[in-house]
Amino acid sequence: MAEELEKVDVVTVGVGWTGGIIAAECAKEGMSVVGLERGKGRSIDDYYMIHDELRYAIRYDLMQDVSKETISFRNAPDQRALPMRQMGSFLLGQGLGGAGVHWNGQTHRFLPYDFEIRSQTIDKYGEGKIKDGMMLQDWGITYDELEPYFDHFEKICGISGEENPYSPRSNPYPTPPMKDTPVTDRARQAAENLNLKPFKTPSANLSEQYENPDGKTINACQYCAFCERFGCEYGAKTDPTITVIPTAQETGNYELRTHSNVVEVLHQDGRATGVRYVDVLSGKEYIQPAEVVVLTSYVMNNTKLLLVSDIGTPYNPETGRGNVGKNYCYQINAGSTGFFEEEQFNTFMGAGSLGICVDDYNGDNFDHADLDFVHGGVGSVTQTGQRPINTNPVPPGTPSWGREFKEKSIHYFTRHLGIGFQGASMPYRYNYLDLDPTYKDAYGVPLLRMTYNFTDQDKNLHKYLSQRATEFVKEMGADVATEAEELGDYNIVPYQTTHNTGGTPMGDNPDNSTVNNYSQMWEAENLFVVGASTFAHNSGYNPTGTVGALAYRAAEGIIRYSKEGGSLV
Amino acid sequence: MAEESTDNKMSRRQFLKNSGYVAGGVVGGGIIGGLVTNQFQSGAPTQDQSQQEGGQATQDFSRALTYFSRREDFDVLSQMTELIYPSDDNGPGAIELGAAFYIDKQLSGAWGHNAREYMQGPFHEGEPTQGYQSRLKRHELIFQGIQKVKQYSQSNYDASFLDLEEEQQIEILTAFENGEVEIDGAPNEQFFALIRAATLEGVYADPLYGGNRNMDGWRMKEYPGNKMSYINEIDSGEFYDEEPSSLNAHMDQ
Ligand SMILES: Cc1cc2nc3c(=O)[nH]c(=O)nc-3n(C[C@H](O)[C@H](O)[C@H](O)COP(=O)(O)OP(=O)(O)OC[C@H]3O[C@@H](n4cnc5c(N)ncnc54)[C@H](O)[C@@H]3O)c2cc1C
Ligand code: SF4
């Protein structure tokens, strides 16, 4: 039998960016907070051997152990879902700090258009622009309302950046942009030649040492090139383990329990009462009662825990009813790679957020009247530090092994540059999450089942952005430009992006959404679901700037709820 | 060896400590480059180097087998890696770089036994978009595949794989790449895809894993390996062609 522990004010399931932010803010208010994290603890001391491509970038040392828990996947409802036996398409976090430890730090804000996407699309282009099955909805909050929270998250991180004309801000970035390099100079020039508006990638790899409003110091980036998929041994990539988690701990009101895997949210009469979890080392089960339960366990488990605990109404794609599991979205990678015969670049140097972006083909920043898709994507020329096992660029037509492969992959390793677009992703009726009927995790809980495929919207957008990418790469002076192949079926094997969103979408009423704009669940007012699972669709950016803003708003909501109770909207 | 490198060099610990201040702007950025270069240019030479330089020749005791039980299987694997990544004017091929030793070590460890992957049944053949669905662990798939290479060679060329001309060996590998040879319990193409991926790892992973001998895989690719910092070079228009360094340099401090 599970042992019941003493009740606390707040329990968070998972301790990454979202769990850390909620803990810091609530603990500062004097609330007692417990953070349950299934993985182990970690800090800068663990990055002694971090510059190891095989261990961290290929074998995913810092990430989820999928022998214990994974998801199952199929492209369409008439297929049999099978477990994702190895990670590939996206890389799930595990351990203190979650994926925030091994992220790149590219910290954008979603566009004003995103939060009102349905109304603005109809206003400008008419109802017909929203295709059959596309479940566009407004988020129940505007950019202007969210702006102070964006601003605060950026201050906590110390983001280094420069003004993006499409992204209005009340304050300048806390620190200046990262260094210019021959690669970023060339990208900026190409953008200007094409009449686009280039800006430095807003970066959580800091250009200079910085102290955040909580008194936490973040060091200056060394451009060490082991950033994405690695922890930063300098404490120069802002992550939860050097900011919000120690902020929470220093209050004395926060208790962190690692190796604690939550298997169920307990509830009674429409209120969450606590969580049940397994100590994965001893195998013992515990019940942690709490006044407020906060799911901060990323898109997959935020959705799964609601479904297995039978809270809220599961989404049914046939009837369109229910909101848990709805609006699962991803992104598309459009782009083009340029090969340079005469020039060599230091592409093996860099930082996770070093690059130049263009937003001219993102959101509704360009006219869609004659286009067969909505939205767009940010284009980025990055210098993140390329490594030799994973980067073997060869021009089209080159065999994938043997003499010619060796020759060319060696030659072009430092002689290629590209631009990638993160194409936005719209919710569709048959792209959703529910529970797998067959497969279970190590604790006997059903796996989350993902049903997902790219749509015509994705394919059309992909084609358009890839064409723009090729123009861009030619403008950068490439001898040969190779455009991304046309988009086929979604494939869970090759890495694409860890920008999964949806499952517990946010909206302005309980009919179309799981949570309100404080991430408070409509159907259980003391249960908050925080993170990208609340995105009603996915924009053409990295998500964490928006995740952080929504988490700060959720924290404010939890504090208010603990005093006033009731629905916050 | 270790003494040589400790003299005029800053320990990694020291470097990290300093970089906080230096990078914070108190001291000024110029120092870091000097520290980093001193530290790593003088990194302890590897055993291989000392052999090449005619120094005291020490044996490389790690060159033995942890997984394969038959010499012939290991030799077939070695030859396959060499065909994938041959020796040429750029430098050594996979055999000289130790890729097969790398793979042998990996096969007996967590990777070979799919330790961090979901291996619960039921197993069903899926769509290619659903990824690996075989009940076979990597070591079982590779072991079986090597037996198939030997058999295929005997039945189609009437000779041992190792005795064939390079062109014929390439033909065989191409047949496996294209999935023309039946593999039990897994899609036919997976065996070759796995060997290819593992070969590139063995050529380019940090030498600590037993391949990329003497960091020559990195040298060919003009890849500098593990450096502490590029803060002084990142904005330079010059191509950076410093000697590479491996994680081994972090140990002697
Ligand atoms: C390689 C990579 C690069 C990225 N780069 C960027 C980038 O440049 N910019 C950007 O904006 N975003 C980036 N991201 C995404 C970013 O990392 C995430 O958006 C962010 O970390 C999400 O924070 P989170 O708190 O919602 O979830 P997570 O960080 O995933 O934290 C969730 C935590 O919950 C724990 N957990 C899950 N289930 C349970 C359970 N049942 N019981 C207990 N604990 C549980 C997990 O172990 C994990 O620690 C990147 C992601 C990856 C993988
Ligand atoms: S590139 Fe910069 S921020 Fe990233 S890990 Fe290296 S030093 Fe840290």
PDB file of N, CA and C in Angstrom, chain A residues 48-49 51-52 54-55 59-60 63 66-67 73 75 80 82-83 85-86 180-182 222-223 233-234 344 346 388 391-392 400-403 406-407 410 413 439-440 490 492-493, chain B residues 12 15 23 83-84 86-88 90-92 102 106 111 116-118 120 122-124 129-133 177 196 201 209 220-222 226-230 235-236 238-240 250:
ATOM      1  N   TYR A  48      31.741  17.278 -16.376  1.00  0.00           N
ATOM      2  CA  TYR A  48      33.180  17.107 -16.454  1.00  0.00           C
ATOM      3  C   TYR A  48      33.610  16.492 -17.789  1.00  0.00           C
ATOM      4  N   MET A  49      32.818  15.545 -18.312  1.00  0.00           N
ATOM      5  CA  MET A  49      33.155  14.837 -19.556  1.00  0.00           C
ATOM      6  C   MET A  49      32.120  15.187 -20.636  1.00  0.00           C
ATOM      7  N   HIS A  51      32.000  17.144 -23.245  1.00  0.00           N
ATOM      8  CA  HIS A  51      32.295  17.333 -24.670  1.00  0.00           C
ATOM      9  C   HIS A  51      32.475  15.993 -25.381  1.00  0.00           C
ATOM     10  N   ASP A  52      31.442  15.192 -25.340  1.00  0.00           N
ATOM     11  CA  ASP A  52      31.494  13.836 -25.883  1.00  0.00           C
ATOM     12  C   ASP A  52      30.281  13.642 -26.783  1.00  0.00           C
ATOM     13  N   LEU A  54      29.448  11.215 -28.818  1.00  0.00           N
ATOM     14  CA  LEU A  54      28.800   9.898 -28.818  1.00  0.00           C
ATOM     15  C   LEU A  54      27.875   9.753 -27.606  1.00  0.00           C
ATOM     16  N   ARG A  55      28.407  10.039 -26.449  1.00  0.00           N
ATOM     17  CA  ARG A  55      27.645   9.801 -25.220  1.00  0.00           C
ATOM     18  C   ARG A  55      26.403  10.687 -25.110  1.00  0.00           C
ATOM     19  N   ARG A  59      23.931   8.900 -27.969  1.00  0.00           N
ATOM     20  CA  ARG A  59      23.343   7.936 -27.020  1.00  0.00           C
ATOM     21  C   ARG A  59      22.405   8.605 -26.018  1.00  0.00           C
ATOM     22  N   TYR A  60      22.262   9.934 -26.084  1.00  0.00           N
ATOM     23  CA  TYR A  60      21.256  10.659 -25.304  1.00  0.00           C
ATOM     24  C   TYR A  60      21.400  10.472 -23.794  1.00  0.00           C
ATOM     25  N   MET A  63      19.006  12.217 -21.426  1.00  0.00           N
ATOM     26  CA  MET A  63      17.584  12.237 -21.783  1.00  0.00           C
ATOM     27  C   MET A  63      16.806  11.023 -21.278  1.00  0.00           C
ATOM     28  N   VAL A  66      14.022   5.338 -22.388  1.00  0.00           N
ATOM     29  CA  VAL A  66      12.773   4.816 -22.943  1.00  0.00           C
ATOM     30  C   VAL A  66      12.593   3.318 -22.694  1.00  0.00           C
ATOM     31  N   SER A  67      13.544   2.679 -22.003  1.00  0.00           N
ATOM     32  CA  SER A  67      13.266   1.292 -21.598  1.00  0.00           C
ATOM     33  C   SER A  67      12.181   1.295 -20.521  1.00  0.00           C
ATOM     34  N   PHE A  73       3.024   5.002 -31.373  1.00  0.00           N
ATOM     35  CA  PHE A  73       2.817   5.918 -32.489  1.00  0.00           C
ATOM     36  C   PHE A  73       2.223   5.215 -33.704  1.00  0.00           C
ATOM     37  N   ASN A  75       0.496   6.672 -37.824  1.00  0.00           N
ATOM     38  CA  ASN A  75       0.224   7.849 -38.650  1.00  0.00           C
ATOM     39  C   ASN A  75      -1.264   8.178 -38.732  1.00  0.00           C
ATOM     40  N   ARG A  80      -2.174   0.180 -36.594  1.00  0.00           N
ATOM     41  CA  ARG A  80      -1.854  -0.274 -35.244  1.00  0.00           C
ATOM     42  C   ARG A  80      -0.693   0.567 -34.714  1.00  0.00           C
ATOM     43  N   LEU A  82       2.502   1.369 -32.582  1.00  0.00           N
ATOM     44  CA  LEU A  82       3.599   0.556 -32.044  1.00  0.00           C
ATOM     45  C   LEU A  82       4.497   1.450 -31.207  1.00  0.00           C
ATOM     46  N   PRO A  83       5.149   0.852 -30.216  1.00  0.00           N
ATOM     47  CA  PRO A  83       5.955   1.698 -29.321  1.00  0.00           C
ATOM     48  C   PRO A  83       7.136   2.347 -30.034  1.00  0.00           C
ATOM     49  N   ARG A  85      10.462   2.598 -29.838  1.00  0.00           N
ATOM     50  CA  ARG A  85      11.408   1.785 -29.063  1.00  0.00           C
ATOM     51  C   ARG A  85      12.731   2.509 -28.827  1.00  0.00           C
ATOM     52  N   GLN A  86      13.047   3.414 -29.726  1.00  0.00           N
ATOM     53  CA  GLN A  86      14.271   4.216 -29.575  1.00  0.00           C
ATOM     54  C   GLN A  86      13.875   5.671 -29.794  1.00  0.00           C
ATOM     55  N   ASP A 180      29.233  38.659 -33.515  1.00  0.00           N
ATOM     56  CA  ASP A 180      29.129  38.467 -34.968  1.00  0.00           C
ATOM     57  C   ASP A 180      30.263  37.561 -35.415  1.00  0.00           C
ATOM     58  N   THR A 181      29.975  36.715 -36.372  1.00  0.00           N
ATOM     59  CA  THR A 181      31.006  35.823 -36.906  1.00  0.00           C
ATOM     60  C   THR A 181      30.939  35.899 -38.426  1.00  0.00           C
ATOM     61  N   PRO A 182      31.927  35.362 -39.120  1.00  0.00           N
ATOM     62  CA  PRO A 182      31.841  35.378 -40.584  1.00  0.00           C
ATOM     63  C   PRO A 182      30.547  34.731 -41.092  1.00  0.00           C
ATOM     64  N   GLN A 222      31.112  30.639 -23.867  1.00  0.00           N
ATOM     65  CA  GLN A 222      32.464  30.448 -24.404  1.00  0.00           C
ATOM     66  C   GLN A 222      32.441  29.924 -25.846  1.00  0.00           C
ATOM     67  N   TYR A 223      31.260  29.830 -26.431  1.00  0.00           N
ATOM     68  CA  TYR A 223      31.144  29.346 -27.828  1.00  0.00           C
ATOM     69  C   TYR A 223      31.801  27.976 -27.980  1.00  0.00           C
ATOM     70  N   GLU A 233      28.956  23.444 -18.966  1.00  0.00           N
ATOM     71  CA  GLU A 233      29.858  23.340 -17.817  1.00  0.00           C
ATOM     72  C   GLU A 233      30.265  24.709 -17.281  1.00  0.00           C
ATOM     73  N   TYR A 234      29.936  25.753 -17.992  1.00  0.00           N
ATOM     74  CA  TYR A 234      30.287  27.105 -17.545  1.00  0.00           C
ATOM     75  C   TYR A 234      29.160  27.793 -16.784  1.00  0.00           C
ATOM     76  N   GLN A 344      36.013  28.032 -46.664  1.00  0.00           N
ATOM     77  CA  GLN A 344      35.928  27.133 -45.531  1.00  0.00           C
ATOM     78  C   GLN A 344      35.461  27.917 -44.312  1.00  0.00           C
ATOM     79  N   ASN A 346      34.423  27.983 -39.966  1.00  0.00           N
ATOM     80  CA  ASN A 346      34.635  27.337 -38.669  1.00  0.00           C
ATOM     81  C   ASN A 346      33.296  26.863 -38.101  1.00  0.00           C
ATOM     82  N   PRO A 388      31.378  15.654 -35.837  1.00  0.00           N
ATOM     83  CA  PRO A 388      31.699  14.801 -36.989  1.00  0.00           C
ATOM     84  C   PRO A 388      30.871  13.525 -37.151  1.00  0.00           C
ATOM     85  N   THR A 391      27.403  14.955 -38.565  1.00  0.00           N
ATOM     86  CA  THR A 391      27.400  15.861 -39.708  1.00  0.00           C
ATOM     87  C   THR A 391      28.291  15.314 -40.817  1.00  0.00           C
ATOM     88  N   ASN A 392      27.666  14.769 -41.825  1.00  0.00           N
ATOM     89  CA  ASN A 392      28.389  14.230 -42.978  1.00  0.00           C
ATOM     90  C   ASN A 392      27.725  14.712 -44.251  1.00  0.00           C
ATOM     91  N   SER A 400      26.156   6.813 -49.956  1.00  0.00           N
ATOM     92  CA  SER A 400      26.173   7.072 -48.518  1.00  0.00           C
ATOM     93  C   SER A 400      27.287   6.324 -47.797  1.00  0.00           C
ATOM     94  N   TRP A 401      28.162   5.654 -48.534  1.00  0.00           N
ATOM     95  CA  TRP A 401      29.331   5.021 -47.930  1.00  0.00           C
ATOM     96  C   TRP A 401      30.364   4.749 -49.031  1.00  0.00           C
ATOM     97  N   GLY A 402      31.568   4.436 -48.595  1.00  0.00           N
ATOM     98  CA  GLY A 402      32.605   4.115 -49.581  1.00  0.00           C
ATOM     99  C   GLY A 402      33.495   5.310 -49.895  1.00  0.00           C
ATOM    100  N   ARG A 403      34.343   5.124 -50.918  1.00  0.00           N
ATOM    101  CA  ARG A 403      35.377   6.122 -51.232  1.00  0.00           C
ATOM    102  C   ARG A 403      34.838   7.527 -51.470  1.00  0.00           C
ATOM    103  N   LYS A 406      33.426   9.126 -48.357  1.00  0.00           N
ATOM    104  CA  LYS A 406      34.443   9.599 -47.416  1.00  0.00           C
ATOM    105  C   LYS A 406      35.048  10.916 -47.899  1.00  0.00           C
ATOM    106  N   GLU A 407      35.459  10.907 -49.142  1.00  0.00           N
ATOM    107  CA  GLU A 407      36.095  12.076 -49.729  1.00  0.00           C
ATOM    108  C   GLU A 407      35.219  13.325 -49.578  1.00  0.00           C
ATOM    109  N   ILE A 410      34.190  14.521 -45.916  1.00  0.00           N
ATOM    110  CA  ILE A 410      35.318  15.201 -45.275  1.00  0.00           C
ATOM    111  C   ILE A 410      35.472  16.609 -45.850  1.00  0.00           C
ATOM    112  N   PHE A 413      32.547  19.046 -44.834  1.00  0.00           N
ATOM    113  CA  PHE A 413      32.249  19.232 -43.406  1.00  0.00           C
ATOM    114  C   PHE A 413      32.372  20.707 -43.012  1.00  0.00           C
ATOM    115  N   TYR A 439       0.252  -1.385 -24.877  1.00  0.00           N
ATOM    116  CA  TYR A 439       1.597  -1.251 -24.304  1.00  0.00           C
ATOM    117  C   TYR A 439       1.572  -0.456 -23.004  1.00  0.00           C
ATOM    118  N   LYS A 440       2.459  -0.882 -22.089  1.00  0.00           N
ATOM    119  CA  LYS A 440       2.517  -0.237 -20.768  1.00  0.00           C
ATOM    120  C   LYS A 440       3.941   0.190 -20.431  1.00  0.00           C
ATOM    121  N   TYR A 490       4.794  11.730 -41.795  1.00  0.00           N
ATOM    122  CA  TYR A 490       5.598  11.954 -40.583  1.00  0.00           C
ATOM    123  C   TYR A 490       6.248  10.629 -40.177  1.00  0.00           C
ATOM    124  N   ILE A 492       8.800   8.795 -37.313  1.00  0.00           N
ATOM    125  CA  ILE A 492       9.243   8.998 -35.939  1.00  0.00           C
ATOM    126  C   ILE A 492      10.735   8.688 -35.753  1.00  0.00           C
ATOM    127  N   VAL A 493      11.409   8.284 -36.825  1.00  0.00           N
ATOM    128  CA  VAL A 493      12.811   7.866 -36.693  1.00  0.00           C
ATOM    129  C   VAL A 493      13.828   9.015 -36.729  1.00  0.00           C
TER     130      VAL A 493
ATOM    131  N   ARG B  12      42.115  22.168 -15.884  1.00  0.00           N
ATOM    132  CA  ARG B  12      40.780  22.464 -16.384  1.00  0.00           C
ATOM    133  C   ARG B  12      39.951  23.126 -15.283  1.00  0.00           C
ATOM    134  N   PHE B  15      40.856  26.620 -15.029  1.00  0.00           N
ATOM    135  CA  PHE B  15      40.351  27.331 -16.196  1.00  0.00           C
ATOM    136  C   PHE B  15      38.881  27.706 -15.998  1.00  0.00           C
ATOM    137  N   ALA B  23      35.282  35.944 -18.279  1.00  0.00           N
ATOM    138  CA  ALA B  23      34.173  36.120 -19.199  1.00  0.00           C
ATOM    139  C   ALA B  23      33.248  37.219 -18.717  1.00  0.00           C
ATOM    140  N   LEU B  83      35.401  -1.027 -46.062  1.00  0.00           N
ATOM    141  CA  LEU B  83      34.731  -0.725 -47.330  1.00  0.00           C
ATOM    142  C   LEU B  83      33.851   0.517 -47.179  1.00  0.00           C
ATOM    143  N   ILE B  84      33.281   0.663 -46.009  1.00  0.00           N
ATOM    144  CA  ILE B  84      32.420   1.832 -45.747  1.00  0.00           C
ATOM    145  C   ILE B  84      33.268   3.100 -45.642  1.00  0.00           C
ATOM    146  N   PRO B  86      37.076   3.716 -46.403  1.00  0.00           N
ATOM    147  CA  PRO B  86      38.370   3.161 -46.820  1.00  0.00           C
ATOM    148  C   PRO B  86      39.548   4.098 -46.577  1.00  0.00           C
ATOM    149  N   SER B  87      40.685   3.505 -46.461  1.00  0.00           N
ATOM    150  CA  SER B  87      41.923   4.274 -46.428  1.00  0.00           C
ATOM    151  C   SER B  87      42.112   4.939 -47.792  1.00  0.00           C
ATOM    152  N   ASP B  88      42.544   6.192 -47.808  1.00  0.00           N
ATOM    153  CA  ASP B  88      42.738   6.892 -49.084  1.00  0.00           C
ATOM    154  C   ASP B  88      43.751   8.019 -48.895  1.00  0.00           C
ATOM    155  N   ASN B  90      43.338  10.967 -48.121  1.00  0.00           N
ATOM    156  CA  ASN B  90      43.048  11.812 -46.959  1.00  0.00           C
ATOM    157  C   ASN B  90      43.655  11.262 -45.679  1.00  0.00           C
ATOM    158  N   GLY B  91      43.812   9.936 -45.634  1.00  0.00           N
ATOM    159  CA  GLY B  91      44.342   9.339 -44.420  1.00  0.00           C
ATOM    160  C   GLY B  91      43.806   7.938 -44.198  1.00  0.00           C
ATOM    161  N   PRO B  92      43.939   7.441 -42.971  1.00  0.00           N
ATOM    162  CA  PRO B  92      43.632   6.043 -42.674  1.00  0.00           C
ATOM    163  C   PRO B  92      42.169   5.692 -42.877  1.00  0.00           C
ATOM    164  N   TYR B 102      36.157  -0.682 -31.799  1.00  0.00           N
ATOM    165  CA  TYR B 102      35.100   0.156 -31.205  1.00  0.00           C
ATOM    166  C   TYR B 102      33.763  -0.592 -31.215  1.00  0.00           C
ATOM    167  N   GLN B 106      31.285  -1.874 -28.154  1.00  0.00           N
ATOM    168  CA  GLN B 106      29.904  -1.397 -28.046  1.00  0.00           C
ATOM    169  C   GLN B 106      28.912  -2.564 -28.000  1.00  0.00           C
ATOM    170  N   TRP B 111      24.685  -0.451 -25.482  1.00  0.00           N
ATOM    171  CA  TRP B 111      24.143  -0.222 -26.835  1.00  0.00           C
ATOM    172  C   TRP B 111      23.832  -1.545 -27.523  1.00  0.00           C
ATOM    173  N   ARG B 116      18.776   0.956 -22.992  1.00  0.00           N
ATOM    174  CA  ARG B 116      17.947   2.131 -22.707  1.00  0.00           C
ATOM    175  C   ARG B 116      16.827   2.281 -23.736  1.00  0.00           C
ATOM    176  N   GLU B 117      16.371   1.139 -24.262  1.00  0.00           N
ATOM    177  CA  GLU B 117      15.303   1.188 -25.257  1.00  0.00           C
ATOM    178  C   GLU B 117      14.137   0.302 -24.850  1.00  0.00           C
ATOM    179  N   TYR B 118      12.989   0.646 -25.357  1.00  0.00           N
ATOM    180  CA  TYR B 118      11.775  -0.083 -24.987  1.00  0.00           C
ATOM    181  C   TYR B 118      11.752  -1.421 -25.716  1.00  0.00           C
ATOM    182  N   GLN B 120       9.806  -4.200 -24.687  1.00  0.00           N
ATOM    183  CA  GLN B 120       8.693  -5.058 -24.291  1.00  0.00           C
ATOM    184  C   GLN B 120       7.832  -5.417 -25.492  1.00  0.00           C
ATOM    185  N   PRO B 122       4.037  -6.870 -27.139  1.00  0.00           N
ATOM    186  CA  PRO B 122       4.207  -7.701 -28.329  1.00  0.00           C
ATOM    187  C   PRO B 122       4.955  -6.993 -29.465  1.00  0.00           C
ATOM    188  N   PHE B 123       5.674  -7.817 -30.244  1.00  0.00           N
ATOM    189  CA  PHE B 123       6.399  -7.274 -31.393  1.00  0.00           C
ATOM    190  C   PHE B 123       5.592  -7.498 -32.666  1.00  0.00           C
ATOM    191  N   HIS B 124       5.440  -6.422 -33.415  1.00  0.00           N
ATOM    192  CA  HIS B 124       4.750  -6.519 -34.704  1.00  0.00           C
ATOM    193  C   HIS B 124       5.577  -5.798 -35.737  1.00  0.00           C
ATOM    194  N   THR B 129       7.669   4.268 -40.965  1.00  0.00           N
ATOM    195  CA  THR B 129       7.581   5.498 -40.166  1.00  0.00           C
ATOM    196  C   THR B 129       7.491   5.212 -38.669  1.00  0.00           C
ATOM    197  N   GLN B 130       7.276   3.942 -38.312  1.00  0.00           N
ATOM    198  CA  GLN B 130       7.142   3.608 -36.889  1.00  0.00           C
ATOM    199  C   GLN B 130       8.458   3.162 -36.257  1.00  0.00           C
ATOM    200  N   GLY B 131       9.490   3.074 -37.061  1.00  0.00           N
ATOM    201  CA  GLY B 131      10.813   2.813 -36.499  1.00  0.00           C
ATOM    202  C   GLY B 131      11.084   1.353 -36.177  1.00  0.00           C
ATOM    203  N   TYR B 132      12.181   1.141 -35.495  1.00  0.00           N
ATOM    204  CA  TYR B 132      12.673  -0.203 -35.178  1.00  0.00           C
ATOM    205  C   TYR B 132      11.640  -0.986 -34.384  1.00  0.00           C
ATOM    206  N   GLN B 133      11.245  -2.146 -34.860  1.00  0.00           N
ATOM    207  CA  GLN B 133      10.226  -2.937 -34.155  1.00  0.00           C
ATOM    208  C   GLN B 133      10.662  -4.377 -33.960  1.00  0.00           C
ATOM    209  N   GLU B 177      22.831  -3.615 -48.324  1.00  0.00           N
ATOM    210  CA  GLU B 177      22.293  -2.256 -48.163  1.00  0.00           C
ATOM    211  C   GLU B 177      20.887  -2.172 -48.758  1.00  0.00           C
ATOM    212  N   ARG B 196      26.867   0.643 -40.857  1.00  0.00           N
ATOM    213  CA  ARG B 196      27.325   1.933 -41.394  1.00  0.00           C
ATOM    214  C   ARG B 196      27.378   2.976 -40.278  1.00  0.00           C
ATOM    215  N   GLU B 201      30.653   6.097 -36.178  1.00  0.00           N
ATOM    216  CA  GLU B 201      30.938   6.364 -34.769  1.00  0.00           C
ATOM    217  C   GLU B 201      32.374   5.952 -34.420  1.00  0.00           C
ATOM    218  N   TYR B 209      36.751   5.712 -26.712  1.00  0.00           N
ATOM    219  CA  TYR B 209      35.933   4.521 -26.947  1.00  0.00           C
ATOM    220  C   TYR B 209      36.661   3.435 -27.725  1.00  0.00           C
ATOM    221  N   MET B 220      41.483  14.227 -40.346  1.00  0.00           N
ATOM    222  CA  MET B 220      41.093  14.215 -41.765  1.00  0.00           C
ATOM    223  C   MET B 220      39.966  15.201 -42.025  1.00  0.00           C
ATOM    224  N   LYS B 221      39.084  15.297 -41.044  1.00  0.00           N
ATOM    225  CA  LYS B 221      37.902  16.140 -41.234  1.00  0.00           C
ATOM    226  C   LYS B 221      38.161  17.578 -40.812  1.00  0.00           C
ATOM    227  N   GLU B 222      39.422  17.836 -40.384  1.00  0.00           N
ATOM    228  CA  GLU B 222      39.797  19.162 -39.864  1.00  0.00           C
ATOM    229  C   GLU B 222      38.885  19.557 -38.703  1.00  0.00           C
ATOM    230  N   ASN B 226      37.670  18.189 -28.801  1.00  0.00           N
ATOM    231  CA  ASN B 226      37.164  18.826 -27.592  1.00  0.00           C
ATOM    232  C   ASN B 226      38.045  20.011 -27.225  1.00  0.00           C
ATOM    233  N   LYS B 227      37.525  21.220 -27.403  1.00  0.00           N
ATOM    234  CA  LYS B 227      38.250  22.417 -26.937  1.00  0.00           C
ATOM    235  C   LYS B 227      37.381  23.065 -25.870  1.00  0.00           C
ATOM    236  N   MET B 228      38.029  23.708 -24.933  1.00  0.00           N
ATOM    237  CA  MET B 228      37.263  24.324 -23.852  1.00  0.00           C
ATOM    238  C   MET B 228      36.468  25.525 -24.344  1.00  0.00           C
ATOM    239  N   SER B 229      37.017  26.255 -25.296  1.00  0.00           N
ATOM    240  CA  SER B 229      36.403  27.539 -25.630  1.00  0.00           C
ATOM    241  C   SER B 229      36.864  27.993 -27.004  1.00  0.00           C
ATOM    242  N   TYR B 230      35.993  28.673 -27.703  1.00  0.00           N
ATOM    243  CA  TYR B 230      36.382  29.324 -28.960  1.00  0.00           C
ATOM    244  C   TYR B 230      36.106  30.825 -28.875  1.00  0.00           C
ATOM    245  N   ASP B 235      34.931  34.900 -33.879  1.00  0.00           N
ATOM    246  CA  ASP B 235      34.652  35.999 -34.815  1.00  0.00           C
ATOM    247  C   ASP B 235      35.754  36.173 -35.866  1.00  0.00           C
ATOM    248  N   SER B 236      36.714  35.277 -35.859  1.00  0.00           N
ATOM    249  CA  SER B 236      37.832  35.426 -36.791  1.00  0.00           C
ATOM    250  C   SER B 236      37.484  34.906 -38.187  1.00  0.00           C
ATOM    251  N   GLU B 238      39.797  33.741 -40.117  1.00  0.00           N
ATOM    252  CA  GLU B 238      40.790  32.698 -40.419  1.00  0.00           C
ATOM    253  C   GLU B 238      40.201  31.318 -40.148  1.00  0.00           C
ATOM    254  N   PHE B 239      40.570  30.357 -40.980  1.00  0.00           N
ATOM    255  CA  PHE B 239      40.174  28.989 -40.664  1.00  0.00           C
ATOM    256  C   PHE B 239      41.051  28.475 -39.522  1.00  0.00           C
ATOM    257  N   TYR B 240      40.418  27.809 -38.582  1.00  0.00           N
ATOM    258  CA  TYR B 240      41.100  27.370 -37.355  1.00  0.00           C
ATOM    259  C   TYR B 240      41.715  26.009 -37.619  1.00  0.00           C
ATOM    260  N   HIS B 250      41.361  16.002 -20.249  1.00  0.00           N
ATOM    261  CA  HIS B 250      40.712  16.460 -19.014  1.00  0.00           C
ATOM    262  C   HIS B 250      41.123  15.627 -17.799  1.00  0.00           C
TER     263      HIS B 250
END
